[in-house]
Short mmCIF file of C-alpha atoms in Angstrom, two decimals:
data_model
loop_
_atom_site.label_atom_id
_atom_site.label_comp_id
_atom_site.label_asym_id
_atom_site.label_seq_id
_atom_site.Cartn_x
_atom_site.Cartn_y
_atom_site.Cartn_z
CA UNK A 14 0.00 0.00 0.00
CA UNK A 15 1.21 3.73 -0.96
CA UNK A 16 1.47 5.69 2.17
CA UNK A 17 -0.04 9.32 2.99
CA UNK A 18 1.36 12.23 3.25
CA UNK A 19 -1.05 14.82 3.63
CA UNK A 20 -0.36 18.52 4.47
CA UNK A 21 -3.54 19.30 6.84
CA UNK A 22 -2.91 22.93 7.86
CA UNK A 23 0.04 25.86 7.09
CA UNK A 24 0.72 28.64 10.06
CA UNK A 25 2.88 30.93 8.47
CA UNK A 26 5.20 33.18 10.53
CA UNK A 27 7.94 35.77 9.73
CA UNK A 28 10.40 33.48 10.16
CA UNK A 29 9.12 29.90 9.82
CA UNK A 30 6.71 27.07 8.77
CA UNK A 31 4.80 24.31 10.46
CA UNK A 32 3.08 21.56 9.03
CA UNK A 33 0.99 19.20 10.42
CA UNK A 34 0.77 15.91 7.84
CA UNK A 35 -1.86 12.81 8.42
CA UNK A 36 -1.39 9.58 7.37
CA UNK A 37 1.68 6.80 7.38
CA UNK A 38 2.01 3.44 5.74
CA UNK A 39 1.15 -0.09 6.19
CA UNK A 40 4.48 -0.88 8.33
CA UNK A 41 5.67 2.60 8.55
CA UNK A 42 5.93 5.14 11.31
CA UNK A 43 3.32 5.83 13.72
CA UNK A 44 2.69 9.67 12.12
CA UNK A 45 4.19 11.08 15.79
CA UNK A 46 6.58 14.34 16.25
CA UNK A 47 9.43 14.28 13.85
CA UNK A 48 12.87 13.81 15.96
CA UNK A 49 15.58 13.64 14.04
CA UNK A 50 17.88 16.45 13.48
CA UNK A 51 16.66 18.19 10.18
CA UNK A 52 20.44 17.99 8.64
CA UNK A 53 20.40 14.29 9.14
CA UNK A 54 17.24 14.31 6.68
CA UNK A 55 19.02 15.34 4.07
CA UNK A 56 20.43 12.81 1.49
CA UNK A 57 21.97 14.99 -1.55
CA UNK A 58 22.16 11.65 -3.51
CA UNK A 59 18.79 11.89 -4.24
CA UNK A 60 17.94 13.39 -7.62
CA UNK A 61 21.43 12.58 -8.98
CA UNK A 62 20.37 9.45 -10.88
CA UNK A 63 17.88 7.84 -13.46
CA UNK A 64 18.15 7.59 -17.11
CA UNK A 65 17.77 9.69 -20.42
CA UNK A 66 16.89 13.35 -20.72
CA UNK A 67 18.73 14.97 -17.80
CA UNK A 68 16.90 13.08 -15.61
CA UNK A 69 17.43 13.95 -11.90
CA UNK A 70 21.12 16.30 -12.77
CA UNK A 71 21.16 17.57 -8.63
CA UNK A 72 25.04 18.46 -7.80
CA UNK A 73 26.05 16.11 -4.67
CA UNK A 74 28.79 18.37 -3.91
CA UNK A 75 28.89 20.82 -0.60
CA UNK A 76 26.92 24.07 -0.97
CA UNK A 77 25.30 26.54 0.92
CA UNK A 78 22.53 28.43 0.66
CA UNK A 79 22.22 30.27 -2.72
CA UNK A 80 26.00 30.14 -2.45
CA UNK A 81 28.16 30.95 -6.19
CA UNK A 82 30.59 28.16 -4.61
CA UNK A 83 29.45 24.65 -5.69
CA UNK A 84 32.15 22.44 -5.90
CA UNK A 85 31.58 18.98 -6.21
CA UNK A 86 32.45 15.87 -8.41
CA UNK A 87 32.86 15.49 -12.24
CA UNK A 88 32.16 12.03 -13.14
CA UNK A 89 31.98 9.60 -16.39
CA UNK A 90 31.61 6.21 -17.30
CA UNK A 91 33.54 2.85 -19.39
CA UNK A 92 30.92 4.21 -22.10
CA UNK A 93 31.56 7.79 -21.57
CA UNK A 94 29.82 11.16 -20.34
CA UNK A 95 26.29 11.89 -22.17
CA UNK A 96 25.42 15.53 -21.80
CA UNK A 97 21.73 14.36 -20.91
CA UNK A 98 22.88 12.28 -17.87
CA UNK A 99 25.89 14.94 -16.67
CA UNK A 100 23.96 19.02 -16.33
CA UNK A 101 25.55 18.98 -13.02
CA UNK A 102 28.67 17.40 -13.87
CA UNK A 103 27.58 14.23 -12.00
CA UNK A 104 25.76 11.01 -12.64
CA UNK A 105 24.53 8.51 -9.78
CA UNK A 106 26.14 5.40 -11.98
CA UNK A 107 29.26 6.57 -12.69
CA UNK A 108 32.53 4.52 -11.50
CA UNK A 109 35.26 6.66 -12.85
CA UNK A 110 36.14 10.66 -11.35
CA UNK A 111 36.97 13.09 -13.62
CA UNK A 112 37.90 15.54 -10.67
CA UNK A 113 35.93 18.01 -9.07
CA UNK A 114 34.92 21.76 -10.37
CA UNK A 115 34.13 24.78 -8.66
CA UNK A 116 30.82 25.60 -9.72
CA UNK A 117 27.92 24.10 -10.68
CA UNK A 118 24.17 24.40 -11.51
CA UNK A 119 21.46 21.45 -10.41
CA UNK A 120 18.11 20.14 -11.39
CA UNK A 121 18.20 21.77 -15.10
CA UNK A 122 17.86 20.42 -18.55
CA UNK A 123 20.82 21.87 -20.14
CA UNK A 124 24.66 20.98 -19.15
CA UNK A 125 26.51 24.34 -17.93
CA UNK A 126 29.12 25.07 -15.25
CA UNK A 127 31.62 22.75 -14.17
CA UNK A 128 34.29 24.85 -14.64
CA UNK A 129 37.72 24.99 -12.73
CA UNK A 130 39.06 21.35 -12.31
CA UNK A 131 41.40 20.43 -9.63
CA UNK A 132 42.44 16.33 -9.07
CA UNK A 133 45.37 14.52 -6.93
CA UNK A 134 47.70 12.52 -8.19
CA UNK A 135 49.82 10.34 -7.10
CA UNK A 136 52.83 11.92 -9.15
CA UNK A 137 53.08 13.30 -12.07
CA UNK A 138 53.82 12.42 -15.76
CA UNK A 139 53.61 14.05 -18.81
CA UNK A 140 50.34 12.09 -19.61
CA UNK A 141 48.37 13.53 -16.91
CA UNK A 142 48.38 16.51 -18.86
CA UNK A 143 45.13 14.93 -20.38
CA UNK A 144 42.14 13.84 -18.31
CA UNK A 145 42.38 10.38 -19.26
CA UNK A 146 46.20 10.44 -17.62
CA UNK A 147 44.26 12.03 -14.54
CA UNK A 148 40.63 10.03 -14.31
CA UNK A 149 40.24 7.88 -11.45
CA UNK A 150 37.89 5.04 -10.64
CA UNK A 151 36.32 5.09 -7.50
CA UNK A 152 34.25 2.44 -5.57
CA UNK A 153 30.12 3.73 -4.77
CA UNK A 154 30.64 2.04 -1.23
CA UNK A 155 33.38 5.23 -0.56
CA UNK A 156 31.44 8.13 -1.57
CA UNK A 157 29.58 10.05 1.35
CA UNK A 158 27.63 12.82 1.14
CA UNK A 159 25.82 15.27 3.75
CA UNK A 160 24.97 18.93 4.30
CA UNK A 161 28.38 20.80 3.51
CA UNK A 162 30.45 17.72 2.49
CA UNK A 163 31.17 15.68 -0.08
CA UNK A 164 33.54 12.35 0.17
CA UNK A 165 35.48 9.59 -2.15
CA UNK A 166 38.24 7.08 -1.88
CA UNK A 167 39.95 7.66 -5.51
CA UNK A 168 41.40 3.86 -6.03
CA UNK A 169 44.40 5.10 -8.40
CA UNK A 170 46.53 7.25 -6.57
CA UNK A 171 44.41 6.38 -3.59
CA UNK A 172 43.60 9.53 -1.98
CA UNK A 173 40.87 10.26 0.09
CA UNK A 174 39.04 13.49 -1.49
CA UNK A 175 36.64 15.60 1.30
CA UNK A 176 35.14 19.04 -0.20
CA UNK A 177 33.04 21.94 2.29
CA UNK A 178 32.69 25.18 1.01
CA UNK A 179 31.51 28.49 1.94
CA UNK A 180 28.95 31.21 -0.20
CA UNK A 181 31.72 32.38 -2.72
CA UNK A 182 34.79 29.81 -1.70
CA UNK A 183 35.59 26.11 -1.84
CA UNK A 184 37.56 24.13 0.48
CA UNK A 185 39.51 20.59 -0.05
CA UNK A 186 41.60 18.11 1.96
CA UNK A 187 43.02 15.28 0.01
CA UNK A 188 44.95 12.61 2.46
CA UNK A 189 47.43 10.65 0.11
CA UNK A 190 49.20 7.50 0.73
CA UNK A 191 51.85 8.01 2.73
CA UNK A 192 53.95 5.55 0.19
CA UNK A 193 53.46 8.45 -2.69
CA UNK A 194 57.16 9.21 -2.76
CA UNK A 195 55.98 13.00 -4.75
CA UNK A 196 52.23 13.60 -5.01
CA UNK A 197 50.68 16.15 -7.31
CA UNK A 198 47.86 18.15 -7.63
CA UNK A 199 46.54 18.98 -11.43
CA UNK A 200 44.44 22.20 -11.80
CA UNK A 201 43.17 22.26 -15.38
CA UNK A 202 41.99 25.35 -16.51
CA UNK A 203 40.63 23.33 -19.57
CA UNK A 204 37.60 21.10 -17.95
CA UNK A 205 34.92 21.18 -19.47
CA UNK A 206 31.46 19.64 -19.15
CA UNK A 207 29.77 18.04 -22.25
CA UNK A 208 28.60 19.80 -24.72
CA UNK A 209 30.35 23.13 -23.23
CA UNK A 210 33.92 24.19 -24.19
CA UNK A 211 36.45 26.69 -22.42
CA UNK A 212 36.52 29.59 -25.02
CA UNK A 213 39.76 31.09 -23.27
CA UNK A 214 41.62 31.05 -19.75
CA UNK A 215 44.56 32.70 -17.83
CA UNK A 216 46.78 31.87 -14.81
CA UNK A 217 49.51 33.82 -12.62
CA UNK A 218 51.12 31.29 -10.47
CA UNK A 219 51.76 32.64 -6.67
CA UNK A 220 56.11 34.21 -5.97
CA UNK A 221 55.94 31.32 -3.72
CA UNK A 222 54.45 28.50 -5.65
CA UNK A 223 51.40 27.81 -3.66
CA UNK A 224 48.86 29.43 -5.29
CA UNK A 225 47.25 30.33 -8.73
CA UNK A 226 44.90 33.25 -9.51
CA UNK A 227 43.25 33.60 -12.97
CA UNK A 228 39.92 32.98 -14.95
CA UNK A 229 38.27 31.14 -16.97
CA UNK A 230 36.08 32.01 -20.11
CA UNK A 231 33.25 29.39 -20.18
CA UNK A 232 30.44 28.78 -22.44
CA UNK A 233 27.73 25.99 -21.38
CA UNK A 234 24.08 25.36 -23.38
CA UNK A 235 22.74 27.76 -21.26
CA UNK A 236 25.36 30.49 -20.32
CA UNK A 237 27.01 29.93 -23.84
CA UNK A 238 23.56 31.68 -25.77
CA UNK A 239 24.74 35.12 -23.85
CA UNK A 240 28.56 35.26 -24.87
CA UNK A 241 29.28 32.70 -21.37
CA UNK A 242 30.63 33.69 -18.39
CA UNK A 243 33.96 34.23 -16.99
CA UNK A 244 34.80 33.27 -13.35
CA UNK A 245 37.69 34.71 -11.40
CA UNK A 246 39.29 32.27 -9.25
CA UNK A 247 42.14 32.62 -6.33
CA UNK A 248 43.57 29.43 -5.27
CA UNK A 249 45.97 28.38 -2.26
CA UNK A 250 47.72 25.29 -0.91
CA UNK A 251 48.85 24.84 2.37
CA UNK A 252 52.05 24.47 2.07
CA UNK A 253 54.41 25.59 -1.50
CA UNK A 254 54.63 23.14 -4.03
CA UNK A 255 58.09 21.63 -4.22
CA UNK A 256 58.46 21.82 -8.30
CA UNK A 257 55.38 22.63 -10.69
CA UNK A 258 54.62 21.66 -14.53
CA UNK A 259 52.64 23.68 -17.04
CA UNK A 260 51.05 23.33 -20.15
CA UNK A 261 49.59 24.52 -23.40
CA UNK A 262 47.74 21.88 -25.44
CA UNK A 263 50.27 18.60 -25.49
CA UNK A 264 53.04 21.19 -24.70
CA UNK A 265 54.94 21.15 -21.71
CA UNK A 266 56.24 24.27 -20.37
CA UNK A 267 59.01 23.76 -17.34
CA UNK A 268 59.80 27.14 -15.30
CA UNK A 269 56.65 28.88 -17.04
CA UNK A 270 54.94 30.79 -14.22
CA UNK A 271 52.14 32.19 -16.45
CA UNK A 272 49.90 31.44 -19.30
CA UNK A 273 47.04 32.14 -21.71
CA UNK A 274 44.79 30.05 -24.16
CA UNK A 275 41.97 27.82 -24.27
CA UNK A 276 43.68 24.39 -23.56
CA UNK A 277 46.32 25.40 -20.35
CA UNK A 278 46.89 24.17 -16.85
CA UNK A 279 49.26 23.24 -14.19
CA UNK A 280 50.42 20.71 -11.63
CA UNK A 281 52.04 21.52 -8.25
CA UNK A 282 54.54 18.24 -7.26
CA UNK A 283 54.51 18.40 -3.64
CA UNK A 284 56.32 16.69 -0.77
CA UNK A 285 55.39 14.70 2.74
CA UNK A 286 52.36 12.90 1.33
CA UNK A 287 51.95 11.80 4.79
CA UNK A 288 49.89 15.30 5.56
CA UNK A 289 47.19 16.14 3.86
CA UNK A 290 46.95 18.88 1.50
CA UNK A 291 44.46 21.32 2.33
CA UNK A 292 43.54 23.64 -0.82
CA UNK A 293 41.03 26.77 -0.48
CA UNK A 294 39.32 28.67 -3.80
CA UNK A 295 37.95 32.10 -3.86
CA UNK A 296 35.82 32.54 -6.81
CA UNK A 297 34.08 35.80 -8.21
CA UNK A 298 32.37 36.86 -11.40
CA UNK A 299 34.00 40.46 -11.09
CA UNK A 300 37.61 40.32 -10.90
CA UNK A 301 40.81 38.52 -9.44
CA UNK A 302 40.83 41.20 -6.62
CA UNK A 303 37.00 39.96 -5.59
CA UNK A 304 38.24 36.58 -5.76
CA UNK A 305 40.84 37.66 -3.20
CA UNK A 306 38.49 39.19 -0.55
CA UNK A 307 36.13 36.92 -1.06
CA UNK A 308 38.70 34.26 0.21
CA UNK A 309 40.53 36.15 2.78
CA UNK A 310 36.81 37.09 4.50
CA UNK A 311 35.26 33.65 4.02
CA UNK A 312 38.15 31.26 4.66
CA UNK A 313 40.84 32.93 5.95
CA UNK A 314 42.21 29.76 8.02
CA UNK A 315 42.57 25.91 7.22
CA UNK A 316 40.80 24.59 9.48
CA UNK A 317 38.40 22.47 6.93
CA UNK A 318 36.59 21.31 10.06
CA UNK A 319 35.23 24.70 11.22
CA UNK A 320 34.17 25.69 7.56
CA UNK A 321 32.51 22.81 6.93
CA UNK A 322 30.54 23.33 10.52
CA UNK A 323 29.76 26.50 9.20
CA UNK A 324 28.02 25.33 6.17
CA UNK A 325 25.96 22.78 8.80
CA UNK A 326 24.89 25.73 10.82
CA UNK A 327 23.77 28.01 7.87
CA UNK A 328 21.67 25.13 6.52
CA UNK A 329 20.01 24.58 9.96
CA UNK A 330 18.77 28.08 10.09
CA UNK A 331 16.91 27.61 6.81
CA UNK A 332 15.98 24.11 7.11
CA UNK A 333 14.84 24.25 10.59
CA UNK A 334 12.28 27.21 9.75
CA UNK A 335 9.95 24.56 8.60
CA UNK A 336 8.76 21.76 11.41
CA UNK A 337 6.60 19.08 9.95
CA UNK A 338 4.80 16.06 11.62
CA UNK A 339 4.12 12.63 10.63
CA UNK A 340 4.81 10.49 7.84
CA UNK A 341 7.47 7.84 7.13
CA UNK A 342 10.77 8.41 8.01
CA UNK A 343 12.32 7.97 3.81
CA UNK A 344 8.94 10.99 3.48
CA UNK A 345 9.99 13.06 5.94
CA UNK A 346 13.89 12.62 4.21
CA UNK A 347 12.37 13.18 0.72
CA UNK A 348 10.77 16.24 2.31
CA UNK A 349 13.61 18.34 3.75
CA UNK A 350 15.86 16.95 0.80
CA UNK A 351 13.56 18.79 -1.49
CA UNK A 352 13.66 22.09 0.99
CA UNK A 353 17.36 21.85 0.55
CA UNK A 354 17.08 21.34 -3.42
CA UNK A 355 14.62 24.85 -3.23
CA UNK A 356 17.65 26.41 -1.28
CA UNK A 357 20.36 25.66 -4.34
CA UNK A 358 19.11 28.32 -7.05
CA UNK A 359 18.99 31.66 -7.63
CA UNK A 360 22.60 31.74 -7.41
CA UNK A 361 24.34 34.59 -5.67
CA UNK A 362 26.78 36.69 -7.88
CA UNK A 363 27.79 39.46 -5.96
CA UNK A 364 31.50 39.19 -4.13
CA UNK A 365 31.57 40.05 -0.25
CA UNK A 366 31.75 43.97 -0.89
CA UNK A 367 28.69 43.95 -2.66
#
């Protein structure tokens, strides 16, 4: 039998929602007082799946309220990436990781976004110039996903991958094997989604080679009608990189420290794989300078912890405006999951100075 979930009455306040529901299901829940914690409700897996015609296409990445920052995971299959199962970057099935992008959009019917990739390594070689020298497979059984994180084991260079983020920032710690003898950490400023391209792109690496600022010219289905946009990014390790490699098309550069084109990026080789490398973004749609603030007043630590129980805290305020009673306990998770979907889109634009 179908269970019930039936929304008897709405008392609308300034500031929040309650709804009392009737009903339940042969087996289910008794229809009592909701009392989980609302952010344990959540499963941002939902929506990510199904089949043909951009079915589902919700990011599983971290995000926060109407935040610019959605970084999250870029994923493809033995039989490739169809544009109609990948708007958000991300499909449900998918066994092999691309790497993970900055921003994205969810829920739509066009591909768009995606843009920025960074990915660990477990060294590097000239062939990881490419994404299939980068691509990982990854095992469904590793993946977690919550309010303000995202998870994955990547099984070849092994390296545990954890994403938070912040409105206009993204945050990553990547644990390697301790046995990498010199880990690396691609950033390619050519990713691109299907059926979207990078028109053009420019990066500045950091005096002390643990950084990169630049942008990124991007056209998607959607963005792509309207000239695309271009996203300003500033990005930090940690700790400096040890040596770095950088590219143009199937050219490497050694010792460049900046570059322009469509088809560019870089890898910082690093040393003691046996702490993690933390790595912060700042991203902005106005400039490399609101890229910078943004950054410096959103993350200005590395504690990836604390941001990431920042995100919780921001979502609680918004989810926990609504209080609902009865139902099933996968009804009242579909419920708030769809609250947090409503919470994704419009997408805020403006940097931290307005």
């Amino acid at each position: 039998m179908r269970s019930i979930f039936v929304v008897s009455w709405i008392f609308i306040s300034a500031t929040s929602f309650h709804m009392m529901a009737c009903g339940g299901s042969e087996g289910g829940d008794d229809g009592g007082v909701t009392t989980e914690p609302v952010i344990e409700l959540v499963n941002p897996f939902i929506g990510s799946g199904g089949k043909y015609f951009h079915y589902g296409s919700t990011t599983v990445g971290p995000t926060t309220p109407f935040s610019m920052a959605k970084p999250g995971p870029d994923t493809t299959s033995e039989e490739g990436a169809a544009a109609f199962h990948h708007s958000s970057g991300y499909h449900y099935d998918d066994d092999i990781m691309q790497g993970f992008s900055q921003v994205h959009i969810s829920g739509t019917g066009a591909v768009d976004y995606g843009a920025l990739l960074i990915m660990p390594t477990d060294s590097f070689a000239p062939e990881k110039i490419k994404e299939s020298g980068y691509q990982s497979r990854f095992r469904k059984d590793t993946e977690q996903a919550s309010i303000g994180y995202y998870a994955v084991t990547l099984d070849d260079p092994d390296v545990r991958a954890e994403l938070t983020s912040t409105t206009r920032c993204a945050m990553y710690r990547f644990t390697y094997n301790a046995e990498h003898s010199a880990p690396a950490l691609v950033v390619d400023l050519s990713h691109s989604l299907p059926a979207c391209e990078v028109v053009d792109a420019h990066f500045d690496l950091a005096p002390g080679a643990d950084g990169l600022t630049g942008w990124i010219l991007y056209n998607g289905e959607l963005s792509g009608r309207d000239g695309g946009f271009k996203l300003f990014f500033d990005l930090r390790l940690d700790r400096a990189a040890s040596a770095w490699s950088t590219w143009s098309g199937d050219e490497i550069k050694e010792g460049e420290r900046s570059l322009s084109g469509a088809d560019i990026g870089l890898a910082f080789q690093l040393t003691d794989p046996s702490k993690p490398l933390q790595v912060k973004v700042g991203l902005s749609y106005v400039d490399v300078k609101g890229a910078t603030k943004n950054l410096d007043a959103e993350i200005p630590g590395w504690d990836f912890d604390e941001v990431r129980q920042r995100s919780i805290d921001d979502w609680k305020k918004e989810l926990e405006r609504v209080e609902i009673q009865g139902g099933t306990k996968d009804e009242r998770i579909m419920f708030y999951t769809a609250l947090f979907h409503a919470f994704f889109h419009p997408t805020i634009e403006s940097d931290v100075d307005g």
